[in-house]
PDB file of C-alpha atoms in Angstrom:
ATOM      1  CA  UNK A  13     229.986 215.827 124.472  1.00 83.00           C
ATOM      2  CA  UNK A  14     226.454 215.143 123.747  1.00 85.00           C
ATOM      3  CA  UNK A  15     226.887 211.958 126.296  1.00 88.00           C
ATOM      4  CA  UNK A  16     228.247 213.862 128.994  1.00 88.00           C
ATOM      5  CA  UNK A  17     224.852 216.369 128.311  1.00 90.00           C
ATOM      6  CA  UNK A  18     222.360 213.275 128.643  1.00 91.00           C
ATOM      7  CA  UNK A  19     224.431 211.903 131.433  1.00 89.00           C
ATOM      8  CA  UNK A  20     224.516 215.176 133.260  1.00 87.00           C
ATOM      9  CA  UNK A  21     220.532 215.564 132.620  1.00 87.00           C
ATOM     10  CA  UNK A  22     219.994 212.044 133.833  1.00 85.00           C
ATOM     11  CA  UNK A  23     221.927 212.571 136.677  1.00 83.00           C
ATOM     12  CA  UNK A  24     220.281 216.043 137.383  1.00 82.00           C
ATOM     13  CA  UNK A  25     216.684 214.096 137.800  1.00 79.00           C
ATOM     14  CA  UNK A  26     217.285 210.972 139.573  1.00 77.00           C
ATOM     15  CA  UNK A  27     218.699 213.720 142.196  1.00 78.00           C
ATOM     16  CA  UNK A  28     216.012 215.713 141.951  1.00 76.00           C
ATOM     17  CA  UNK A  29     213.157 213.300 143.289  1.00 75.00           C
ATOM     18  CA  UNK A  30     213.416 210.682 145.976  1.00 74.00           C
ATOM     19  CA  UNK A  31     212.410 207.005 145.024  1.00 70.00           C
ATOM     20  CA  UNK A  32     209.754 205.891 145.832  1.00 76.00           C
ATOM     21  CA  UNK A  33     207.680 208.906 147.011  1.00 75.00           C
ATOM     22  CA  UNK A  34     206.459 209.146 150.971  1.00 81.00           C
ATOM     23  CA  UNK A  35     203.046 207.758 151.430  1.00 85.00           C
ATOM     24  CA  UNK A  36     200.428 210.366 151.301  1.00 84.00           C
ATOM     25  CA  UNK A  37     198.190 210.825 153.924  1.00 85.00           C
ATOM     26  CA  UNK A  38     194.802 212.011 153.030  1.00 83.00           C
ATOM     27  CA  UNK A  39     193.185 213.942 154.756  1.00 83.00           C
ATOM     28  CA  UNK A  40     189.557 212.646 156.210  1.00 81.00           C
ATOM     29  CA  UNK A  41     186.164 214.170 155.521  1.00 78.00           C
ATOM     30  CA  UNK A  42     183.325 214.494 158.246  1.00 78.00           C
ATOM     31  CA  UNK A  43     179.943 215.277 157.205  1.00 79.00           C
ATOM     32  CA  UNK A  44     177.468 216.560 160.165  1.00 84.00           C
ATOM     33  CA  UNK A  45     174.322 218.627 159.876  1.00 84.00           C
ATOM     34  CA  UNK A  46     176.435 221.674 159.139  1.00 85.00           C
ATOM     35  CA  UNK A  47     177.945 220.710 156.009  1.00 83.00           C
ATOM     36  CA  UNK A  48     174.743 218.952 154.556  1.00 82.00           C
ATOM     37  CA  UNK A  49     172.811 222.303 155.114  1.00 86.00           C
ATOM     38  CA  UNK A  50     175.430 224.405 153.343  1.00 84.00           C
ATOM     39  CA  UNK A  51     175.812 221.672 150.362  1.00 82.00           C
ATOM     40  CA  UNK A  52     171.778 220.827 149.967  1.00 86.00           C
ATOM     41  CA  UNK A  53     170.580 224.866 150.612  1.00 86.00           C
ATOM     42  CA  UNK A  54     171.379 225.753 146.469  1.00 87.00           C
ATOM     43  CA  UNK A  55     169.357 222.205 145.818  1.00 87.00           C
ATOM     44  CA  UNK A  56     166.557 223.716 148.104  1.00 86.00           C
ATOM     45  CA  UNK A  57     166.846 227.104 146.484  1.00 88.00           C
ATOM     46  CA  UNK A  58     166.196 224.811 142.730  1.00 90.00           C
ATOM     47  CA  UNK A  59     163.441 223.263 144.122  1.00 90.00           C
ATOM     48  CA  UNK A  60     161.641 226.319 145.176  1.00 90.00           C
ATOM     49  CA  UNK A  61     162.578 228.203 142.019  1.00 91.00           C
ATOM     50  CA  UNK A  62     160.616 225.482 139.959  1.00 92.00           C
ATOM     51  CA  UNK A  63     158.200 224.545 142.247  1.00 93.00           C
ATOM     52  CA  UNK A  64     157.027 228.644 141.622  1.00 94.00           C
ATOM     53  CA  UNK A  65     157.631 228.143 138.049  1.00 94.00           C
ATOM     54  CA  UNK A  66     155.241 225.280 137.888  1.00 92.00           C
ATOM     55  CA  UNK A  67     152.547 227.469 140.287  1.00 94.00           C
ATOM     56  CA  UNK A  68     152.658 229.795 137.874  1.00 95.00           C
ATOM     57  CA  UNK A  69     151.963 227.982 134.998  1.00 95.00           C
ATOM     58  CA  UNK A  70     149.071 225.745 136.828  1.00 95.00           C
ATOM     59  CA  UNK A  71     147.715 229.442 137.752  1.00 94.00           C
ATOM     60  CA  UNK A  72     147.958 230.610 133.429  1.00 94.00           C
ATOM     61  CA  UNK A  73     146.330 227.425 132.283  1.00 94.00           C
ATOM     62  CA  UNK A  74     143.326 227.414 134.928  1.00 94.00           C
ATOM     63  CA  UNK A  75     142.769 231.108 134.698  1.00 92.00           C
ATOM     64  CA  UNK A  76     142.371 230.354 130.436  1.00 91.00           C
ATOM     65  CA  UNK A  77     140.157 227.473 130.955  1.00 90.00           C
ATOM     66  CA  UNK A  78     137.663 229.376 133.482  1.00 91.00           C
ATOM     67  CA  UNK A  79     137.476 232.012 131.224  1.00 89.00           C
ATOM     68  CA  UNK A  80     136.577 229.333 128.212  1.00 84.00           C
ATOM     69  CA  UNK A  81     134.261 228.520 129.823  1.00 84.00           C
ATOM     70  CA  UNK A  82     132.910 230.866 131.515  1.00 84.00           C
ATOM     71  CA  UNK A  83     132.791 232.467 127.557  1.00 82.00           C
ATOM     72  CA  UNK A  84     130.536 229.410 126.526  1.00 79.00           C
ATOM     73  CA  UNK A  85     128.332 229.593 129.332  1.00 78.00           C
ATOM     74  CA  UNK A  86     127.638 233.674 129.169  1.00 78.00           C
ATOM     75  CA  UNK A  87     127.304 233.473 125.385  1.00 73.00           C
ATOM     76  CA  UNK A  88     127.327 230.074 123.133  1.00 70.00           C
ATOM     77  CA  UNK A  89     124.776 228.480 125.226  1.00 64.00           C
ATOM     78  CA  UNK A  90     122.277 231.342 124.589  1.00 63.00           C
ATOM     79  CA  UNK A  91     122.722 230.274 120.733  1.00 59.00           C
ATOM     80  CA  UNK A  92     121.319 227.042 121.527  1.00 54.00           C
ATOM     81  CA  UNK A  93     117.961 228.282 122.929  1.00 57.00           C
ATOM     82  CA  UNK A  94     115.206 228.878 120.366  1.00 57.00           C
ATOM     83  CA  UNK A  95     114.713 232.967 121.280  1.00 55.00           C
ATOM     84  CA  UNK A  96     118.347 233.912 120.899  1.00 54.00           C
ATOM     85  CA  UNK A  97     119.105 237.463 121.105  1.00 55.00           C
ATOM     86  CA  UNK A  98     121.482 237.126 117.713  1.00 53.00           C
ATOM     87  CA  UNK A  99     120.839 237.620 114.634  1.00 53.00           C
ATOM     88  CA  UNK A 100     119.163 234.796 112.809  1.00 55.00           C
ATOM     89  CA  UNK A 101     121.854 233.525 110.613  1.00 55.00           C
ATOM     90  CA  UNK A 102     124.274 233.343 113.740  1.00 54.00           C
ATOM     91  CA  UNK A 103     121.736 231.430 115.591  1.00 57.00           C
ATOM     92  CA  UNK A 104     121.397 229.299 112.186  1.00 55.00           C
ATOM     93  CA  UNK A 105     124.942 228.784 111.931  1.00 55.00           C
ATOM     94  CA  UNK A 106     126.000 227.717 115.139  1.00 55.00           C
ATOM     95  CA  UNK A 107     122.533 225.470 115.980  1.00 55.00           C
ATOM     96  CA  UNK A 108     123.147 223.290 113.303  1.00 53.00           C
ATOM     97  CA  UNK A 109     125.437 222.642 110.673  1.00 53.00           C
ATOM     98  CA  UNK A 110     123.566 220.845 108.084  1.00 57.00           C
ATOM     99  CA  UNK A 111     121.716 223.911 106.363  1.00 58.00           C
ATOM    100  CA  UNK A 112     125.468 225.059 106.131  1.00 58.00           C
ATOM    101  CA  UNK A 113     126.891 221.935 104.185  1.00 65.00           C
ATOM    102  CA  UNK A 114     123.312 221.739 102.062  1.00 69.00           C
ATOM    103  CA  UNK A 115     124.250 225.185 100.974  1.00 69.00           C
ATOM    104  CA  UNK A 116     127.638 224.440 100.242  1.00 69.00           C
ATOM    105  CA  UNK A 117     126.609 221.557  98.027  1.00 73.00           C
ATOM    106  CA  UNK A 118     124.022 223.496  95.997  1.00 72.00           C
ATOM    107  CA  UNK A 119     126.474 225.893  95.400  1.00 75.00           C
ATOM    108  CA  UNK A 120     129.040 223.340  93.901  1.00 73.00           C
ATOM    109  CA  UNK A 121     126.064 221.759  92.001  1.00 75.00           C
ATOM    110  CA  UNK A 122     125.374 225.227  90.498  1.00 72.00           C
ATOM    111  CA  UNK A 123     128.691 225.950  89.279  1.00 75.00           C
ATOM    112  CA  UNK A 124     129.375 222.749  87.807  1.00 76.00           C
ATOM    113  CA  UNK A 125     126.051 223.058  86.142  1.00 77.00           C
ATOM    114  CA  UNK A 126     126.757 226.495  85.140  1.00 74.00           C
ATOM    115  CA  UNK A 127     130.153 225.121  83.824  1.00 76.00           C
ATOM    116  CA  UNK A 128     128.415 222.678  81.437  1.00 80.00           C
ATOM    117  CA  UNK A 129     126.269 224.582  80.532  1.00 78.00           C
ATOM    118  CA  UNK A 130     128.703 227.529  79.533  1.00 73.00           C
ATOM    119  CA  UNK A 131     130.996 224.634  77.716  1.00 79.00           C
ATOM    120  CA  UNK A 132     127.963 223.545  75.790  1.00 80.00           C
ATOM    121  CA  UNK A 133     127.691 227.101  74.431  1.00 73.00           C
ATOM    122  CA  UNK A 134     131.282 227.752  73.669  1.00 60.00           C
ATOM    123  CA  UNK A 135     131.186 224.601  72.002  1.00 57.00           C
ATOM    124  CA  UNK A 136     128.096 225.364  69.711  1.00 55.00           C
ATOM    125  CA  UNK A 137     129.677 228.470  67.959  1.00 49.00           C
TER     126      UNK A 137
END
């Protein structure tokens, strides 16, 4: 029985398809001016997409700069000149840094002095 089944089945499917399949003709494609425009315009559409991006961005990053520097011209370099406006220690502290670091040194040298000396006492008693 179970031969007669596969026979049947085998049977069924050489019937079912012709050997060897019919050549296939394919069919031909033709590209004119027509078909380029509709296949490039969502390329042009990209470029102009980022190309505005990127004018954008050149427009943030020059606006910040100008106004840098305009900032330094309107107020930093009016530190630099000896009759500043400013108070005196913001005139000292952005003229030079040196007085800054000289104070910052005498300050360590005072409290590790004053660290001595209060070890010397602790250790007398």
């Amino acid at each position: 029985m179970k031969k007669l089944v596969v026979i049947f089945v085998v049977f069924m499917l050489l019937c079912a398809f012709s050997w060897p399949p019919e050549n296939y003709e394919m069919p031909r494609t033709v590209l004119d001016a027509a078909t380029a425009e509709k296949s490039l315009s969502g390329l042009r559409a990209s470029a102009g997409s980022i190309a505005n991006t990127g004018l954008i961005l050149i427009g943030i990053i020059t606006s910040v700069s100008l106004i840098s520097t305009f900032f330094k011209r309107l107020f930093l370099d009016k530190l630099d000149k000896p009759g500043c406006r400013f108070s005196g220690a913001l005139c000292k502290r952005f003229r030079s840094p040196e007085p800054l670091a000289e104070s910052h040194i005498r300050e360590r040298d005072l409290n590790s002095t004053g660290r001595i000396r209060y070890r010397q006492g602790s250790d007398r008693s």
